[in-house]
PDB file of C-alpha atoms in Angstrom:
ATOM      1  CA  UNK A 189      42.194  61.276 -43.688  1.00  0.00           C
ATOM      2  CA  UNK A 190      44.818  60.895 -41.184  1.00  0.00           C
ATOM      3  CA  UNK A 191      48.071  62.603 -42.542  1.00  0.00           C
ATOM      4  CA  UNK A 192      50.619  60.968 -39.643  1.00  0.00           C
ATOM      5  CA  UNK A 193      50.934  56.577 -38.604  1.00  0.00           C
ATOM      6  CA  UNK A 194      48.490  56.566 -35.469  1.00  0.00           C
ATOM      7  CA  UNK A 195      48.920  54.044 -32.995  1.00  0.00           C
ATOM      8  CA  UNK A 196      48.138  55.583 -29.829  1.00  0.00           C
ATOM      9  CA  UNK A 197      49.244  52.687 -27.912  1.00  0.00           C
ATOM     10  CA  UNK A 198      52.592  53.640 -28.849  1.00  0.00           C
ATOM     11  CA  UNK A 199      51.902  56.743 -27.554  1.00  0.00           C
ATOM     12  CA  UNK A 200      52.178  55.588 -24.276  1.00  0.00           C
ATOM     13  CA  UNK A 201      55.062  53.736 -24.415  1.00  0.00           C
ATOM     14  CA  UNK A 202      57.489  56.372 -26.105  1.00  0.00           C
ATOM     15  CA  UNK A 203      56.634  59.047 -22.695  1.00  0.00           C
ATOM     16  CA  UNK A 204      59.036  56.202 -21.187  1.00  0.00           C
ATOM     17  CA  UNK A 205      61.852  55.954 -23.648  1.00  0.00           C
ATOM     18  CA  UNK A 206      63.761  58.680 -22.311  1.00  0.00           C
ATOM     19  CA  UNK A 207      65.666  56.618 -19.439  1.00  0.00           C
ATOM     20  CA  UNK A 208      66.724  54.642 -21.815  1.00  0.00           C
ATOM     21  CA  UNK A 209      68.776  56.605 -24.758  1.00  0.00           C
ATOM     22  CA  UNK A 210      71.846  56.314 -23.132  1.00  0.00           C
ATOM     23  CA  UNK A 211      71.386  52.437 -23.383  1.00  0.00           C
ATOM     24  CA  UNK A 212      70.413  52.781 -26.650  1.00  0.00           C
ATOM     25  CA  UNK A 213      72.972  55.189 -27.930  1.00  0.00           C
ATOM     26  CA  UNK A 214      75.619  52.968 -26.611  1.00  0.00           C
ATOM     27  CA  UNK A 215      74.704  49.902 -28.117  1.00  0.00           C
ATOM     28  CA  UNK A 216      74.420  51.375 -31.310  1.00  0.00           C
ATOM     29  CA  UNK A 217      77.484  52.870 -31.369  1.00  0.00           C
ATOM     30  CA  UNK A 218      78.813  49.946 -30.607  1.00  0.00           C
ATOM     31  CA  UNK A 219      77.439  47.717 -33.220  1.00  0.00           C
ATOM     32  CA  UNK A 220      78.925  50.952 -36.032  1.00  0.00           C
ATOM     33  CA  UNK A 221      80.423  53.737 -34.373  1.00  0.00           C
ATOM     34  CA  UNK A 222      77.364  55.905 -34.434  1.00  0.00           C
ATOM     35  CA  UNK A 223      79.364  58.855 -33.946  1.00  0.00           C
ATOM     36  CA  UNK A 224      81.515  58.335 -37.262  1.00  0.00           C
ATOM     37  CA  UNK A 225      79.008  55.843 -39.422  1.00  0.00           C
ATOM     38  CA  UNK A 226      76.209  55.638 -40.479  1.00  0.00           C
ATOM     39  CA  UNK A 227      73.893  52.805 -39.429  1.00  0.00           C
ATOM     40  CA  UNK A 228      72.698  51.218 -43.205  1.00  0.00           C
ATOM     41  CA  UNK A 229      73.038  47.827 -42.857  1.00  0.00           C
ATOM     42  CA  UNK A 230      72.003  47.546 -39.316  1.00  0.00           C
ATOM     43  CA  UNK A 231      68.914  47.519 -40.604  1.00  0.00           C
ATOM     44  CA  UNK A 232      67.619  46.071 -43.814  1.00  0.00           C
ATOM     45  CA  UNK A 233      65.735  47.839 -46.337  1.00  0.00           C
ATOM     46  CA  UNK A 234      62.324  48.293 -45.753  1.00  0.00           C
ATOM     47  CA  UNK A 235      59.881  46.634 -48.230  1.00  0.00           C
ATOM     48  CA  UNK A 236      56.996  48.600 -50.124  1.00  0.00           C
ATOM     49  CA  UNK A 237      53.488  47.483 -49.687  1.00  0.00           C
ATOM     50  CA  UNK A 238      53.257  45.721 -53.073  1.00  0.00           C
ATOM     51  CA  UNK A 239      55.008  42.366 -52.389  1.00  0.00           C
ATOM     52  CA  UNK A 240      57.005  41.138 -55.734  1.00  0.00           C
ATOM     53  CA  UNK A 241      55.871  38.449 -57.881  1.00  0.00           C
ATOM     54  CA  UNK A 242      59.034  36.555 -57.364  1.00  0.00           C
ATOM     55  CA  UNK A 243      59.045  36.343 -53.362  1.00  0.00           C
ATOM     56  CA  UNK A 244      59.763  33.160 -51.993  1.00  0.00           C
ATOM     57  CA  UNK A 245      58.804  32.217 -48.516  1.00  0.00           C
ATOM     58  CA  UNK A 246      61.599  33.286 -45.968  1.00  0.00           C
ATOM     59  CA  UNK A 247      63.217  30.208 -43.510  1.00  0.00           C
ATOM     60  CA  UNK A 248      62.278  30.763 -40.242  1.00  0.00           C
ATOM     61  CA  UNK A 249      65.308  32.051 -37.784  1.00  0.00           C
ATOM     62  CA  UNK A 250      65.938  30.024 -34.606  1.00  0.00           C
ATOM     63  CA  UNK A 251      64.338  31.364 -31.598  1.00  0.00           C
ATOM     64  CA  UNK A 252      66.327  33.449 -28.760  1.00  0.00           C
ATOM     65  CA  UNK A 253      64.933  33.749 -25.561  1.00  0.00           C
ATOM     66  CA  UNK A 254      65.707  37.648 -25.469  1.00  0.00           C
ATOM     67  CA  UNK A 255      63.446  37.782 -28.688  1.00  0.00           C
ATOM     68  CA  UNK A 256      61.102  36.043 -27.372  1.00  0.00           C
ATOM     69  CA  UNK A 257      60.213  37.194 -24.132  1.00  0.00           C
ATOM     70  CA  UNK A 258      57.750  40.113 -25.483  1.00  0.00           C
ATOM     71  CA  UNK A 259      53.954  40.518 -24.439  1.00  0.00           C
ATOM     72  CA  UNK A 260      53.018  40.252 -28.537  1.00  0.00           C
ATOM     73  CA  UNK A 261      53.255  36.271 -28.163  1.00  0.00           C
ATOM     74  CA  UNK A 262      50.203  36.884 -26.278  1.00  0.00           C
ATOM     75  CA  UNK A 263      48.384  37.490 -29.632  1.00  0.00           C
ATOM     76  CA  UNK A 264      45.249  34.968 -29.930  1.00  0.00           C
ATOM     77  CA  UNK A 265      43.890  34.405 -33.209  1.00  0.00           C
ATOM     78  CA  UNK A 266      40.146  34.930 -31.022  1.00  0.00           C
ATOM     79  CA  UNK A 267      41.150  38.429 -30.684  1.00  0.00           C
ATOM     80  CA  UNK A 268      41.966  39.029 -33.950  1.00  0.00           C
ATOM     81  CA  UNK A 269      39.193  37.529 -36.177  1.00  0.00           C
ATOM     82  CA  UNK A 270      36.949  39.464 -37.405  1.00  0.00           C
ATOM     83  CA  UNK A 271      33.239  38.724 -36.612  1.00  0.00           C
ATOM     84  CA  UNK A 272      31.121  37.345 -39.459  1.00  0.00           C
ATOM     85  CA  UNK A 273      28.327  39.352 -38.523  1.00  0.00           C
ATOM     86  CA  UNK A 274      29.804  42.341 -40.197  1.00  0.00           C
ATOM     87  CA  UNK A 275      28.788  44.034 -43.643  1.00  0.00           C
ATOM     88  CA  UNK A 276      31.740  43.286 -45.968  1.00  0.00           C
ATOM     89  CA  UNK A 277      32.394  46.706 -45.838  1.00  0.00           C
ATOM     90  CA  UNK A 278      32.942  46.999 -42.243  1.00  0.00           C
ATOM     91  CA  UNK A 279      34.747  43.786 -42.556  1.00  0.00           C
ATOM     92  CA  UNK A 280      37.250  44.992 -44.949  1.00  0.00           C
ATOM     93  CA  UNK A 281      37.678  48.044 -43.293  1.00  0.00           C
ATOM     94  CA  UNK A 282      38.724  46.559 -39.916  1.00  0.00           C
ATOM     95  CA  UNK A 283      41.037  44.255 -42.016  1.00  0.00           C
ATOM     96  CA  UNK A 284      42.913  47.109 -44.141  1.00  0.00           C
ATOM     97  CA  UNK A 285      42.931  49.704 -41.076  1.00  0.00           C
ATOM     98  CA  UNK A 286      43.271  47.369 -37.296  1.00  0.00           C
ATOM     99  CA  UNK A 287      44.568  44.449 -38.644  1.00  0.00           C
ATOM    100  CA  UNK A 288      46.972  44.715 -41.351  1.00  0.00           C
ATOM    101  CA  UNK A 289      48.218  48.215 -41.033  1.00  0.00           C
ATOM    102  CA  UNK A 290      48.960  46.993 -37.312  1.00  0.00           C
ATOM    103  CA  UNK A 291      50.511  44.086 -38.387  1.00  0.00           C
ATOM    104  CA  UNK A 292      53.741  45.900 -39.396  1.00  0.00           C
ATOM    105  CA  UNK A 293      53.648  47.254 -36.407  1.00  0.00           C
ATOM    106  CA  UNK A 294      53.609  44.409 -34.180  1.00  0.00           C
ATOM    107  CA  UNK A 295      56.081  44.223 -31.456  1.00  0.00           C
ATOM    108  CA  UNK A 296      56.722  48.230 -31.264  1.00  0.00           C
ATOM    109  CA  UNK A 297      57.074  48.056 -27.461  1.00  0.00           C
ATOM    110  CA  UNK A 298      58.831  49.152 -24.387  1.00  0.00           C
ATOM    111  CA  UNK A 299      59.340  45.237 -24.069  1.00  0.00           C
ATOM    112  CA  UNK A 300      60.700  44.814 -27.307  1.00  0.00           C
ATOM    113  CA  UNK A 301      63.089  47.744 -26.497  1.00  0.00           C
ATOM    114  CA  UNK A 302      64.161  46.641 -23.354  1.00  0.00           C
ATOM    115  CA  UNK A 303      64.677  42.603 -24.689  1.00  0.00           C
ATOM    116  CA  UNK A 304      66.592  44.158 -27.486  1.00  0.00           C
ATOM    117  CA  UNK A 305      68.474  46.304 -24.926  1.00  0.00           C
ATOM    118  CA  UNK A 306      69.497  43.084 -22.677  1.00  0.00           C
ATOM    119  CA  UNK A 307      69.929  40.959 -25.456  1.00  0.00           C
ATOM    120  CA  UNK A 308      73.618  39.494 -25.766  1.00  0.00           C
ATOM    121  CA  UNK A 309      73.435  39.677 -29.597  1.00  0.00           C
ATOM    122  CA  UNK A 310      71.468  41.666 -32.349  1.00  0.00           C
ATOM    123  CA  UNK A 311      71.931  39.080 -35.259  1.00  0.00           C
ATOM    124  CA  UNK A 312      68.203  38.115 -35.912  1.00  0.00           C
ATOM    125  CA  UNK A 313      66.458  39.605 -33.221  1.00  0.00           C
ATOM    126  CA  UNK A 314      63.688  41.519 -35.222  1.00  0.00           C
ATOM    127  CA  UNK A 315      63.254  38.337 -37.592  1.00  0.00           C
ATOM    128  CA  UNK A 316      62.623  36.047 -34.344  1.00  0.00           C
ATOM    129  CA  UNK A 317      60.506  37.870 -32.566  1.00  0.00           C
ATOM    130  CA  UNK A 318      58.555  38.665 -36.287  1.00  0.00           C
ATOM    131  CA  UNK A 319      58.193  35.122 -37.057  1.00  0.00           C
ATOM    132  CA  UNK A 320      56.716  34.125 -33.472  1.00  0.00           C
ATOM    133  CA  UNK A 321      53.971  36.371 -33.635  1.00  0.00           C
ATOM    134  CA  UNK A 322      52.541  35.300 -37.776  1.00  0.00           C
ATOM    135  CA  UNK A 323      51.114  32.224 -37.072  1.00  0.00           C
ATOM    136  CA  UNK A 324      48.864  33.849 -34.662  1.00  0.00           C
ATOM    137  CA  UNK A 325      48.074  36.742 -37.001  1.00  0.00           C
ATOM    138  CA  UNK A 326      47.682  34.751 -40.150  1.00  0.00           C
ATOM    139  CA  UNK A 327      45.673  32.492 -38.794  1.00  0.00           C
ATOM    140  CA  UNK A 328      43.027  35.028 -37.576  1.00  0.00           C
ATOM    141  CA  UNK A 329      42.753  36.593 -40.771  1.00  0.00           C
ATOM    142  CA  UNK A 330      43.474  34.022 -43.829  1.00  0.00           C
ATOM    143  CA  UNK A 331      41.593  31.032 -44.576  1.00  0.00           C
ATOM    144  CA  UNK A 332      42.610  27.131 -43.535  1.00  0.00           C
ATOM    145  CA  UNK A 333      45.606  25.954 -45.166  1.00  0.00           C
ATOM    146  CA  UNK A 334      46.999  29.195 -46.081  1.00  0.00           C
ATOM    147  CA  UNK A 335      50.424  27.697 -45.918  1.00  0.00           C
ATOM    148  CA  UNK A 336      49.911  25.283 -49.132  1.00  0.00           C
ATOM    149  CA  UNK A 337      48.291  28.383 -51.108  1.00  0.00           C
ATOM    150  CA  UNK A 338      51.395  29.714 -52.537  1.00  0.00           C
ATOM    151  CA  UNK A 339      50.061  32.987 -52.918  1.00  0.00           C
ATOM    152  CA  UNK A 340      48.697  33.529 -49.356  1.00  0.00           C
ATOM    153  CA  UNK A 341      51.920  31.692 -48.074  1.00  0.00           C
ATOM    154  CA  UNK A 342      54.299  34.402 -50.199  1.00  0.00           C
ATOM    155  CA  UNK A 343      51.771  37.125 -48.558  1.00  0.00           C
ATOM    156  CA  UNK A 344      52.506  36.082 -44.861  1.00  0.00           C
ATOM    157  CA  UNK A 345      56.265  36.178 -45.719  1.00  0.00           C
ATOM    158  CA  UNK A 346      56.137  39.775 -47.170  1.00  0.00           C
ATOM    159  CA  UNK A 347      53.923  40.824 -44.292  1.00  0.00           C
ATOM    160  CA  UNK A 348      56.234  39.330 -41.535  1.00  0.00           C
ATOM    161  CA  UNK A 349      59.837  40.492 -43.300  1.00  0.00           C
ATOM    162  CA  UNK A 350      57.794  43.837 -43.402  1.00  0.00           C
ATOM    163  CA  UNK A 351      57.082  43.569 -39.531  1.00  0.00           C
ATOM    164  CA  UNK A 352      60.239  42.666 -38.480  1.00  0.00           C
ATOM    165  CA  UNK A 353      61.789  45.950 -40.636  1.00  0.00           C
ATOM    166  CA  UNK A 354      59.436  48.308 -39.185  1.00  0.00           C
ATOM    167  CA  UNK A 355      60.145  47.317 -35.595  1.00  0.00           C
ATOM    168  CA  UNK A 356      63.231  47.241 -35.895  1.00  0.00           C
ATOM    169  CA  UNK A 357      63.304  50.688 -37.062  1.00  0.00           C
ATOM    170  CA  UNK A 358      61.000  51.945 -34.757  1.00  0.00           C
ATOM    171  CA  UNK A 359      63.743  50.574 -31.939  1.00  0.00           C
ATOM    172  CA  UNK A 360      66.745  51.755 -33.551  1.00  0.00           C
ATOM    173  CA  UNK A 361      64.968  55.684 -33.538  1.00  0.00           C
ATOM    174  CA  UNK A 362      64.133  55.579 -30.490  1.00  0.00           C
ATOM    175  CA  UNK A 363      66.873  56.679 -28.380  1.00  0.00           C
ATOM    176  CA  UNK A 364      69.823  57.056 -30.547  1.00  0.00           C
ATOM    177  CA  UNK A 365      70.692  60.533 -29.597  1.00  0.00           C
ATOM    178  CA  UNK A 366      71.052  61.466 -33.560  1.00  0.00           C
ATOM    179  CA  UNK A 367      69.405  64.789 -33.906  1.00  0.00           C
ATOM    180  CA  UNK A 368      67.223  63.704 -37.005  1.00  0.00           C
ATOM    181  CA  UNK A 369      65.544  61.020 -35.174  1.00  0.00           C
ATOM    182  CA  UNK A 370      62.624  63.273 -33.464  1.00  0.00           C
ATOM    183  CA  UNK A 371      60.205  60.445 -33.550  1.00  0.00           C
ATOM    184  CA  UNK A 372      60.430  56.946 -33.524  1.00  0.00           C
ATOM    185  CA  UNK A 373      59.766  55.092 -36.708  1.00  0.00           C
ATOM    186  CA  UNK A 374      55.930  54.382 -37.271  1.00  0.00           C
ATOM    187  CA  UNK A 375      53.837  53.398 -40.326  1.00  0.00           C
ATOM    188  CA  UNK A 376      50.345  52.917 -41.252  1.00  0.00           C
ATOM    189  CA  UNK A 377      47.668  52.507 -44.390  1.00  0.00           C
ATOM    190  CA  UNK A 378      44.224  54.325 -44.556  1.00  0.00           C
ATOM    191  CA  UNK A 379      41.016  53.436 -46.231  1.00  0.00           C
ATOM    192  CA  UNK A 380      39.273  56.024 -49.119  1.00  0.00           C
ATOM    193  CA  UNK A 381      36.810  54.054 -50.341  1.00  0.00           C
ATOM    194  CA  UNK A 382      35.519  50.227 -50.100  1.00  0.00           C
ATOM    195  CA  UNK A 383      33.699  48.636 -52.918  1.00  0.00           C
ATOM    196  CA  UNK A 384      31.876  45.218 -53.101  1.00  0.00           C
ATOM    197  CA  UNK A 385      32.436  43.582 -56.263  1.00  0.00           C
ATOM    198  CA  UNK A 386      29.847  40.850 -55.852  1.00  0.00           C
ATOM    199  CA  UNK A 387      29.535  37.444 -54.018  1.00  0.00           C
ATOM    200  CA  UNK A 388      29.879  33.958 -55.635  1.00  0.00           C
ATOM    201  CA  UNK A 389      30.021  30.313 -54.375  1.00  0.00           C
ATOM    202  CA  UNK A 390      30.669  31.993 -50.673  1.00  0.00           C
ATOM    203  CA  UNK A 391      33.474  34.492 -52.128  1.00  0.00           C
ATOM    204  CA  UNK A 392      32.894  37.757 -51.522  1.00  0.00           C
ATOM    205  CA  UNK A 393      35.201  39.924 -53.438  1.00  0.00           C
ATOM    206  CA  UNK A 394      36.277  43.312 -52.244  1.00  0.00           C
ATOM    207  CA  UNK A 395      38.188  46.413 -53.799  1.00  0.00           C
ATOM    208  CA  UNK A 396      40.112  49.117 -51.509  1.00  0.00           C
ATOM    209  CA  UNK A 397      41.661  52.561 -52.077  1.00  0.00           C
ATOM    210  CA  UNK A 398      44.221  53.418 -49.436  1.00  0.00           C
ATOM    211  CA  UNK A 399      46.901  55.162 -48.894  1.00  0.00           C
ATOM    212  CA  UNK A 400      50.458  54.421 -46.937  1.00  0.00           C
ATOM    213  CA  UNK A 401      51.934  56.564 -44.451  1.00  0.00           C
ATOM    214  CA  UNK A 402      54.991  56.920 -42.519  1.00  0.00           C
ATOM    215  CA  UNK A 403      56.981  59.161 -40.066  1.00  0.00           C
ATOM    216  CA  UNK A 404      60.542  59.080 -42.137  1.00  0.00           C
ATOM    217  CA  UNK A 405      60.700  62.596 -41.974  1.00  0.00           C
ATOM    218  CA  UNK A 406      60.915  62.913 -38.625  1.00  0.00           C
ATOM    219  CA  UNK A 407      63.993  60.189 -38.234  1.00  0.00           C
ATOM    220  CA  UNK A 408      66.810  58.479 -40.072  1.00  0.00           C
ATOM    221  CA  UNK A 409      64.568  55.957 -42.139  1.00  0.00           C
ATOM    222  CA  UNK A 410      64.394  56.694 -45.895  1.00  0.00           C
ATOM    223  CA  UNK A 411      66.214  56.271 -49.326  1.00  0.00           C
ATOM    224  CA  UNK A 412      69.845  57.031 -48.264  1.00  0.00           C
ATOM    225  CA  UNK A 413      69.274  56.764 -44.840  1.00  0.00           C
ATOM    226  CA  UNK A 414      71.329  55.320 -42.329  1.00  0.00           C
ATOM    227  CA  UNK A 415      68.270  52.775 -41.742  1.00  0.00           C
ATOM    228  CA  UNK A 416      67.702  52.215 -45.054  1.00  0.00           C
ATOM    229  CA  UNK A 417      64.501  51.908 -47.101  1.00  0.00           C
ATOM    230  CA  UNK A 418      63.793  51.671 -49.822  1.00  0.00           C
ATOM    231  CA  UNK A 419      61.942  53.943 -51.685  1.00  0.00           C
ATOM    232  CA  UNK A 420      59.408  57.084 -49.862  1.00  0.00           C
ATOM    233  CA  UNK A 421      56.636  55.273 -48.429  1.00  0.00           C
ATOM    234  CA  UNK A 422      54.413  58.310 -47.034  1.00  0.00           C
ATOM    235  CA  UNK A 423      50.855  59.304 -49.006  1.00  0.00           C
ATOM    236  CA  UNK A 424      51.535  56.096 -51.768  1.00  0.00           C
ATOM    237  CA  UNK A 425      48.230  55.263 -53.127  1.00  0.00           C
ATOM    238  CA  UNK A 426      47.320  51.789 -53.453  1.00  0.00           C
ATOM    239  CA  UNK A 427      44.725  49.027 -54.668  1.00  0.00           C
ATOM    240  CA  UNK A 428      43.587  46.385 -52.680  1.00  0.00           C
ATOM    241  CA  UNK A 429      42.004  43.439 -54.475  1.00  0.00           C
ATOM    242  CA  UNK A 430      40.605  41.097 -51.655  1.00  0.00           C
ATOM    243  CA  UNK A 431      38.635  37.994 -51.819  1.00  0.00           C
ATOM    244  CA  UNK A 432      36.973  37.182 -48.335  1.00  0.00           C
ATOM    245  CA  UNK A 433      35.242  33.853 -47.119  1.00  0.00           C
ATOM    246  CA  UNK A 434      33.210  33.170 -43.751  1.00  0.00           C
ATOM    247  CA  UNK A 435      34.166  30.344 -42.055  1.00  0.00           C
ATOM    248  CA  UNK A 436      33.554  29.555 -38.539  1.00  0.00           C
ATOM    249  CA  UNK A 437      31.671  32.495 -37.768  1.00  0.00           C
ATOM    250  CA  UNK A 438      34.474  34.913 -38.750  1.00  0.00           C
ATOM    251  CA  UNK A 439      35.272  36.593 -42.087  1.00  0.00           C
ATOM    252  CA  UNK A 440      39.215  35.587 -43.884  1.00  0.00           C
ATOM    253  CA  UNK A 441      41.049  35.934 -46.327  1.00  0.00           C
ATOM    254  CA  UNK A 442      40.841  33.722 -49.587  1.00  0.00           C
ATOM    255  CA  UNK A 443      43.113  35.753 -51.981  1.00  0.00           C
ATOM    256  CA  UNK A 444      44.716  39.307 -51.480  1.00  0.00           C
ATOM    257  CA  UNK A 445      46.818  41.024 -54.043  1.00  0.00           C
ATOM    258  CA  UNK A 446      47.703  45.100 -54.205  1.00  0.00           C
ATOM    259  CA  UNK A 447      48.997  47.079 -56.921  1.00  0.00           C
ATOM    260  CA  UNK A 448      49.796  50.849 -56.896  1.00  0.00           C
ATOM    261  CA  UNK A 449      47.168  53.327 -58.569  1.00  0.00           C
ATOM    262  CA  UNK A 450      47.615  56.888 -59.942  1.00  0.00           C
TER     263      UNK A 450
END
């Protein structure tokens, strides 16, 4: 089991981020006097994987063409499905692991960086450039209609307020010059165990084990940060309860819910 967020095409990208920490620094000192303040605030807290009951779904921010000019709009829900010729298993496991552990992830770029550095204002840039890229993603992986199921709707929200959180701390570690920010921000969730729970009228229902991790100890995201989140997200163990149809020749989502376990 992996003990660190992997996402070696981030890898890549941060060998590059170097030229640009002056940029950085200076913008962020400019939006709150980095050297003085701290940045909570800038960015808002960071959501746990277990959505609350009492979510509604988010309005959509107007798009801004600094938001939007980043190579993730380039996301095609063909790339994304998952083929219906997999075991449930391996179905599941793509899901959890490539697909919605990337999801947060989404939009953790050089582009993004360097939109966000041109850009002539920060007010909704990580919520823009979130909500462009969900429709592609949720409609790879959940069922037709998923906007008029309410739970699967609610989902999607979580999962894109989640994205837009985690990129934008993953930008705002990424050059500040603060000494606690070694890494950028990344996070992740890994699979333990998948079990099949059975199949009925073309539902097949799944269980997961997994477990959440993050880098927040190798930059300024946590509880009491100065990008604030809010509770410690590294090695939480979860549930997955996931309900999976084929349709089209690709598996989706019909229902997922987690829940924390001991």
């Amino acid at each position: 089991m992996n003990t660190r967020a992997s996402h070696p095409e981030l890898i890549s990208e941060r060998t590059r981020l170097p030229e640009r920490r002056a940029a950085l620094s200076l913008k962020l000192a400019a939006i709150v006097g980095i050297g003085s303040a701290a940045l909570v605030g800038c960015a808002s807290q960071a959501p746990d994987l277990v959505p609350p009951p009492s979510t509604t779904t988010s309005e959509s921010s107007g798009s801004t063409p600094e938001a939007s000019a980043t190579p993730e709009q380039e996301l095609t829900v063909e790339a994304l499905e998952i083929p219906a010729t997999l075991s449930p298993e391996a179905a599941v496991t793509i899901l959890v692991e490539e697909r919605l552990s990337t999801w947060a992830m989404v939009g953790a770029s050089e582009a993004t960086l360097d939109a966000y550095l041109q850009s002539s204002s920060v007010h909704g840039f990580f919520d823009t450039l979130s909500e462009a890229n969900a429709p592609q993603i949720a409609d790879a992986l959940f069922i037709p209609g998923w906007k008029d199921d309410e739970s699967l709707a609610r989902y999607v929200d979580w999962s894109t307020e989640k994205n837009a959180r985690s990129v934008e701390a993953w930008v705002l570690t990424s050059g500040s010059g603060l000494p606690q920010d070694i890494e950028p921000y990344e996070r992740s969730i890994n699979l333990d165990s998948v079990t099949v729970v059975g199949e009925q009228d073309g539902t097949t229902r799944v269980t997961v084990e997994a477990t959440e991790h993050d880098n927040a100890d190798r930059n300024s995201v946590g509880p009491g940060e100065r990008i604030e989140q809010s509770t410690t997200l590294d090695g939480n163990r979860i549930i997955g309860d996931i309900s999976l149809q084929q349709i089209d020749g690709a598996w989706k989502i019909a229902a997922i819910a987690w829940s924390a376990r001991e």
